PDB file of C-alpha atoms in Angstrom:
ATOM      1  CA  UNK A   1      -8.843   8.726   0.471  1.00  0.00           C
ATOM      2  CA  UNK A   2      -5.734   8.215   3.630  1.00  0.00           C
ATOM      3  CA  UNK A   3      -3.505  11.197   4.841  1.00  0.00           C
ATOM      4  CA  UNK A   4       0.237  10.216   5.947  1.00  0.00           C
ATOM      5  CA  UNK A   5       3.044  12.091   7.407  1.00  0.00           C
ATOM      6  CA  UNK A   6       7.020  11.296   7.137  1.00  0.00           C
ATOM      7  CA  UNK A   7       9.695  11.908   9.177  1.00  0.00           C
ATOM      8  CA  UNK A   8      10.244  15.099   8.592  1.00  0.00           C
ATOM      9  CA  UNK A   9       6.092  16.103   9.391  1.00  0.00           C
ATOM     10  CA  UNK A  10       5.675  16.188   5.381  1.00  0.00           C
ATOM     11  CA  UNK A  11       2.320  15.272   4.364  1.00  0.00           C
ATOM     12  CA  UNK A  12       0.992  12.649   1.542  1.00  0.00           C
ATOM     13  CA  UNK A  13      -2.079  13.331   0.437  1.00  0.00           C
ATOM     14  CA  UNK A  14      -3.909  10.160  -1.748  1.00  0.00           C
ATOM     15  CA  UNK A  15      -6.519  10.991  -3.952  1.00  0.00           C
ATOM     16  CA  UNK A  16      -9.262   8.267  -4.772  1.00  0.00           C
ATOM     17  CA  UNK A  17     -10.659  10.077  -7.709  1.00  0.00           C
ATOM     18  CA  UNK A  18      -7.961   9.630  -9.429  1.00  0.00           C
ATOM     19  CA  UNK A  19      -3.983   8.443  -9.596  1.00  0.00           C
ATOM     20  CA  UNK A  20      -2.853  11.583  -7.674  1.00  0.00           C
ATOM     21  CA  UNK A  21      -0.418  11.457  -4.607  1.00  0.00           C
ATOM     22  CA  UNK A  22       0.537  14.221  -3.396  1.00  0.00           C
ATOM     23  CA  UNK A  23       2.924  16.064  -0.717  1.00  0.00           C
ATOM     24  CA  UNK A  24       3.271  19.357   1.178  1.00  0.00           C
ATOM     25  CA  UNK A  25       6.320  20.286   2.035  1.00  0.00           C
ATOM     26  CA  UNK A  26       5.959  20.461   5.721  1.00  0.00           C
ATOM     27  CA  UNK A  27       8.712  23.856   5.257  1.00  0.00           C
ATOM     28  CA  UNK A  28       8.169  25.162   2.559  1.00  0.00           C
ATOM     29  CA  UNK A  29       4.907  24.707   2.139  1.00  0.00           C
ATOM     30  CA  UNK A  30       5.069  23.666  -1.699  1.00  0.00           C
ATOM     31  CA  UNK A  31       2.783  20.966  -2.999  1.00  0.00           C
ATOM     32  CA  UNK A  32       3.862  18.151  -5.410  1.00  0.00           C
ATOM     33  CA  UNK A  33       1.783  15.823  -7.120  1.00  0.00           C
ATOM     34  CA  UNK A  34       2.749  12.477  -8.453  1.00  0.00           C
ATOM     35  CA  UNK A  35       0.882   9.781 -10.994  1.00  0.00           C
ATOM     36  CA  UNK A  36       1.893   6.200 -11.522  1.00  0.00           C
ATOM     37  CA  UNK A  37       1.435   4.185 -14.984  1.00  0.00           C
ATOM     38  CA  UNK A  38      -1.723   2.812 -13.849  1.00  0.00           C
ATOM     39  CA  UNK A  39      -4.722   5.127 -15.206  1.00  0.00           C
ATOM     40  CA  UNK A  40      -7.362   5.695 -12.152  1.00  0.00           C
ATOM     41  CA  UNK A  41      -5.537   3.734  -9.498  1.00  0.00           C
ATOM     42  CA  UNK A  42      -7.235   5.042  -6.982  1.00  0.00           C
ATOM     43  CA  UNK A  43      -5.219   5.387  -4.497  1.00  0.00           C
ATOM     44  CA  UNK A  44      -5.982   4.240  -0.639  1.00  0.00           C
ATOM     45  CA  UNK A  45      -4.709   4.123   2.518  1.00  0.00           C
ATOM     46  CA  UNK A  46      -0.856   3.681   2.598  1.00  0.00           C
ATOM     47  CA  UNK A  47       2.693   3.799   5.270  1.00  0.00           C
ATOM     48  CA  UNK A  48       5.030   5.732   5.263  1.00  0.00           C
ATOM     49  CA  UNK A  49       8.156   3.446   5.563  1.00  0.00           C
ATOM     50  CA  UNK A  50      11.980   4.442   7.628  1.00  0.00           C
ATOM     51  CA  UNK A  51      13.027   5.904   4.442  1.00  0.00           C
ATOM     52  CA  UNK A  52      10.369   8.445   3.880  1.00  0.00           C
ATOM     53  CA  UNK A  53       8.859   6.562   1.169  1.00  0.00           C
ATOM     54  CA  UNK A  54       5.156   5.951   0.851  1.00  0.00           C
ATOM     55  CA  UNK A  55       3.485   2.796   0.202  1.00  0.00           C
ATOM     56  CA  UNK A  56      -0.315   2.586  -0.518  1.00  0.00           C
ATOM     57  CA  UNK A  57      -2.739   0.107  -2.661  1.00  0.00           C
ATOM     58  CA  UNK A  58      -4.042   1.060  -5.746  1.00  0.00           C
ATOM     59  CA  UNK A  59      -8.184  -0.472  -5.448  1.00  0.00           C
ATOM     60  CA  UNK A  60      -9.139  -0.007  -9.061  1.00  0.00           C
ATOM     61  CA  UNK A  61      -5.037  -0.497 -10.523  1.00  0.00           C
ATOM     62  CA  UNK A  62      -5.094  -3.937  -8.357  1.00  0.00           C
ATOM     63  CA  UNK A  63      -1.765  -2.774  -7.462  1.00  0.00           C
ATOM     64  CA  UNK A  64       0.650  -1.761  -4.541  1.00  0.00           C
ATOM     65  CA  UNK A  65       2.559   1.713  -5.054  1.00  0.00           C
ATOM     66  CA  UNK A  66       5.378   3.533  -3.684  1.00  0.00           C
ATOM     67  CA  UNK A  67       6.225   7.010  -4.255  1.00  0.00           C
ATOM     68  CA  UNK A  68      10.079   7.990  -3.507  1.00  0.00           C
ATOM     69  CA  UNK A  69       9.862  11.493  -2.925  1.00  0.00           C
ATOM     70  CA  UNK A  70      14.058  10.957  -2.915  1.00  0.00           C
ATOM     71  CA  UNK A  71      14.293  10.207  -7.010  1.00  0.00           C
ATOM     72  CA  UNK A  72      10.340  12.016  -7.131  1.00  0.00           C
ATOM     73  CA  UNK A  73       9.603   8.785  -9.049  1.00  0.00           C
ATOM     74  CA  UNK A  74       6.504   6.155  -8.468  1.00  0.00           C
ATOM     75  CA  UNK A  75       6.828   2.168  -8.509  1.00  0.00           C
ATOM     76  CA  UNK A  76       3.861   0.534  -9.145  1.00  0.00           C
ATOM     77  CA  UNK A  77       3.652  -3.514  -8.815  1.00  0.00           C
ATOM     78  CA  UNK A  78       0.123  -5.385 -10.170  1.00  0.00           C
ATOM     79  CA  UNK A  79      -0.847  -8.022  -7.875  1.00  0.00           C
ATOM     80  CA  UNK A  80      -1.018 -11.624  -9.763  1.00  0.00           C
ATOM     81  CA  UNK A  81      -5.104 -12.487  -9.165  1.00  0.00           C
ATOM     82  CA  UNK A  82      -7.344 -10.101 -11.108  1.00  0.00           C
ATOM     83  CA  UNK A  83      -9.662  -8.105  -8.974  1.00  0.00           C
ATOM     84  CA  UNK A  84      -7.854  -8.229  -5.946  1.00  0.00           C
ATOM     85  CA  UNK A  85      -9.450  -5.090  -5.044  1.00  0.00           C
ATOM     86  CA  UNK A  86      -6.072  -3.969  -1.923  1.00  0.00           C
ATOM     87  CA  UNK A  87      -7.461  -1.987   0.414  1.00  0.00           C
ATOM     88  CA  UNK A  88      -4.409  -1.190   2.181  1.00  0.00           C
ATOM     89  CA  UNK A  89      -0.599  -1.689   2.580  1.00  0.00           C
ATOM     90  CA  UNK A  90       2.260  -2.131   5.415  1.00  0.00           C
ATOM     91  CA  UNK A  91       5.488  -3.501   5.038  1.00  0.00           C
ATOM     92  CA  UNK A  92       7.566  -5.161   7.307  1.00  0.00           C
ATOM     93  CA  UNK A  93      11.094  -4.916   8.826  1.00  0.00           C
ATOM     94  CA  UNK A  94      12.786  -6.904   5.748  1.00  0.00           C
ATOM     95  CA  UNK A  95      11.226  -4.272   3.488  1.00  0.00           C
ATOM     96  CA  UNK A  96       8.356  -6.454   1.782  1.00  0.00           C
ATOM     97  CA  UNK A  97       4.943  -4.791   1.067  1.00  0.00           C
ATOM     98  CA  UNK A  98       1.581  -6.849   2.469  1.00  0.00           C
ATOM     99  CA  UNK A  99      -1.687  -6.361   1.137  1.00  0.00           C
ATOM    100  CA  UNK A 100      -4.974  -7.638   1.630  1.00  0.00           C
ATOM    101  CA  UNK A 101      -7.923  -8.465  -1.084  1.00  0.00           C
ATOM    102  CA  UNK A 102     -11.643  -7.185  -0.305  1.00  0.00           C
ATOM    103  CA  UNK A 103     -12.952  -9.923  -2.976  1.00  0.00           C
ATOM    104  CA  UNK A 104     -10.111 -12.493  -3.851  1.00  0.00           C
ATOM    105  CA  UNK A 105      -9.684 -13.577   0.076  1.00  0.00           C
ATOM    106  CA  UNK A 106      -6.061 -13.621  -0.370  1.00  0.00           C
ATOM    107  CA  UNK A 107      -3.169 -11.775   1.675  1.00  0.00           C
ATOM    108  CA  UNK A 108      -0.040 -10.841  -1.049  1.00  0.00           C
ATOM    109  CA  UNK A 109       3.222  -9.990   0.149  1.00  0.00           C
ATOM    110  CA  UNK A 110       5.269  -8.291  -2.620  1.00  0.00           C
ATOM    111  CA  UNK A 111       9.368  -9.151  -2.375  1.00  0.00           C
ATOM    112  CA  UNK A 112      10.212  -4.862  -4.179  1.00  0.00           C
ATOM    113  CA  UNK A 113      13.807  -6.398  -4.933  1.00  0.00           C
ATOM    114  CA  UNK A 114      12.411  -8.953  -7.789  1.00  0.00           C
ATOM    115  CA  UNK A 115       8.951  -7.850  -7.922  1.00  0.00           C
ATOM    116  CA  UNK A 116       7.175 -10.861  -6.585  1.00  0.00           C
ATOM    117  CA  UNK A 117       4.137 -11.668  -4.754  1.00  0.00           C
ATOM    118  CA  UNK A 118       3.331 -14.888  -2.832  1.00  0.00           C
ATOM    119  CA  UNK A 119      -0.087 -15.391  -1.972  1.00  0.00           C
ATOM    120  CA  UNK A 120      -2.133 -16.782   0.312  1.00  0.00           C
ATOM    121  CA  UNK A 121      -5.647 -17.873  -0.166  1.00  0.00           C
ATOM    122  CA  UNK A 122      -7.446 -17.636   3.018  1.00  0.00           C
ATOM    123  CA  UNK A 123      -9.946 -20.441   4.449  1.00  0.00           C
ATOM    124  CA  UNK A 124     -13.031 -18.200   4.480  1.00  0.00           C
ATOM    125  CA  UNK A 125     -14.542 -15.205   3.250  1.00  0.00           C
ATOM    126  CA  UNK A 126     -13.349 -11.851   4.114  1.00  0.00           C
ATOM    127  CA  UNK A 127     -13.058  -8.517   2.582  1.00  0.00           C
ATOM    128  CA  UNK A 128     -10.406  -7.472   4.299  1.00  0.00           C
ATOM    129  CA  UNK A 129      -9.680  -4.024   5.083  1.00  0.00           C
ATOM    130  CA  UNK A 130      -6.645  -2.878   7.633  1.00  0.00           C
ATOM    131  CA  UNK A 131      -3.507  -4.770   7.747  1.00  0.00           C
ATOM    132  CA  UNK A 132      -0.591  -5.278  10.512  1.00  0.00           C
ATOM    133  CA  UNK A 133       2.924  -6.098  10.521  1.00  0.00           C
ATOM    134  CA  UNK A 134       3.931  -7.497  14.278  1.00  0.00           C
ATOM    135  CA  UNK A 135       7.765  -6.866  13.851  1.00  0.00           C
ATOM    136  CA  UNK A 136       9.434  -7.874  17.114  1.00  0.00           C
ATOM    137  CA  UNK A 137       8.625 -11.277  16.049  1.00  0.00           C
ATOM    138  CA  UNK A 138      10.604 -13.590  13.738  1.00  0.00           C
ATOM    139  CA  UNK A 139       9.389 -14.229  11.148  1.00  0.00           C
ATOM    140  CA  UNK A 140       7.013 -10.788  10.915  1.00  0.00           C
ATOM    141  CA  UNK A 141       3.737 -11.855  11.934  1.00  0.00           C
ATOM    142  CA  UNK A 142       1.010 -10.128   9.839  1.00  0.00           C
ATOM    143  CA  UNK A 143      -2.670  -9.346  11.009  1.00  0.00           C
ATOM    144  CA  UNK A 144      -5.495  -9.039   8.798  1.00  0.00           C
ATOM    145  CA  UNK A 145      -9.382  -8.173  10.249  1.00  0.00           C
ATOM    146  CA  UNK A 146     -12.281 -10.408   8.385  1.00  0.00           C
ATOM    147  CA  UNK A 147     -15.098  -8.014   7.770  1.00  0.00           C
ATOM    148  CA  UNK A 148     -17.612 -11.204   6.826  1.00  0.00           C
ATOM    149  CA  UNK A 149     -16.304 -12.916  10.005  1.00  0.00           C
ATOM    150  CA  UNK A 150     -14.994 -12.765  13.536  1.00  0.00           C
TER     151      UNK A 150
END
């Protein structure tokens, strides 16, 4: 449920039917797979940051995940609100990860260094799918769509 390429053209694959994240090395064609600790997390969407780490939403795991191919480790941060069902993740210029909820009408910002989230309750029902960060603004501006409104 998502395919992303990093700066070396390595291909990340997200398996929505499990907890597996895979990568195909562009030069060797070798496939490597990782799993986090959350079973059946259903990874989806995702973005590659400037360190070639893949950040992704864990829909059924209610978390944000990150795989670092340099360390071969997966890190996961559970969203504080139950049943948030993260759909997408974006990373801003400060290294914070933003996700949006399909179910709880919240936007969540993760500081991966502290593991702390800040959640923003929206005023309308939304069912947010995609998220975007406008980096040139200071502070960064977060944008998301609303499937239940305009």
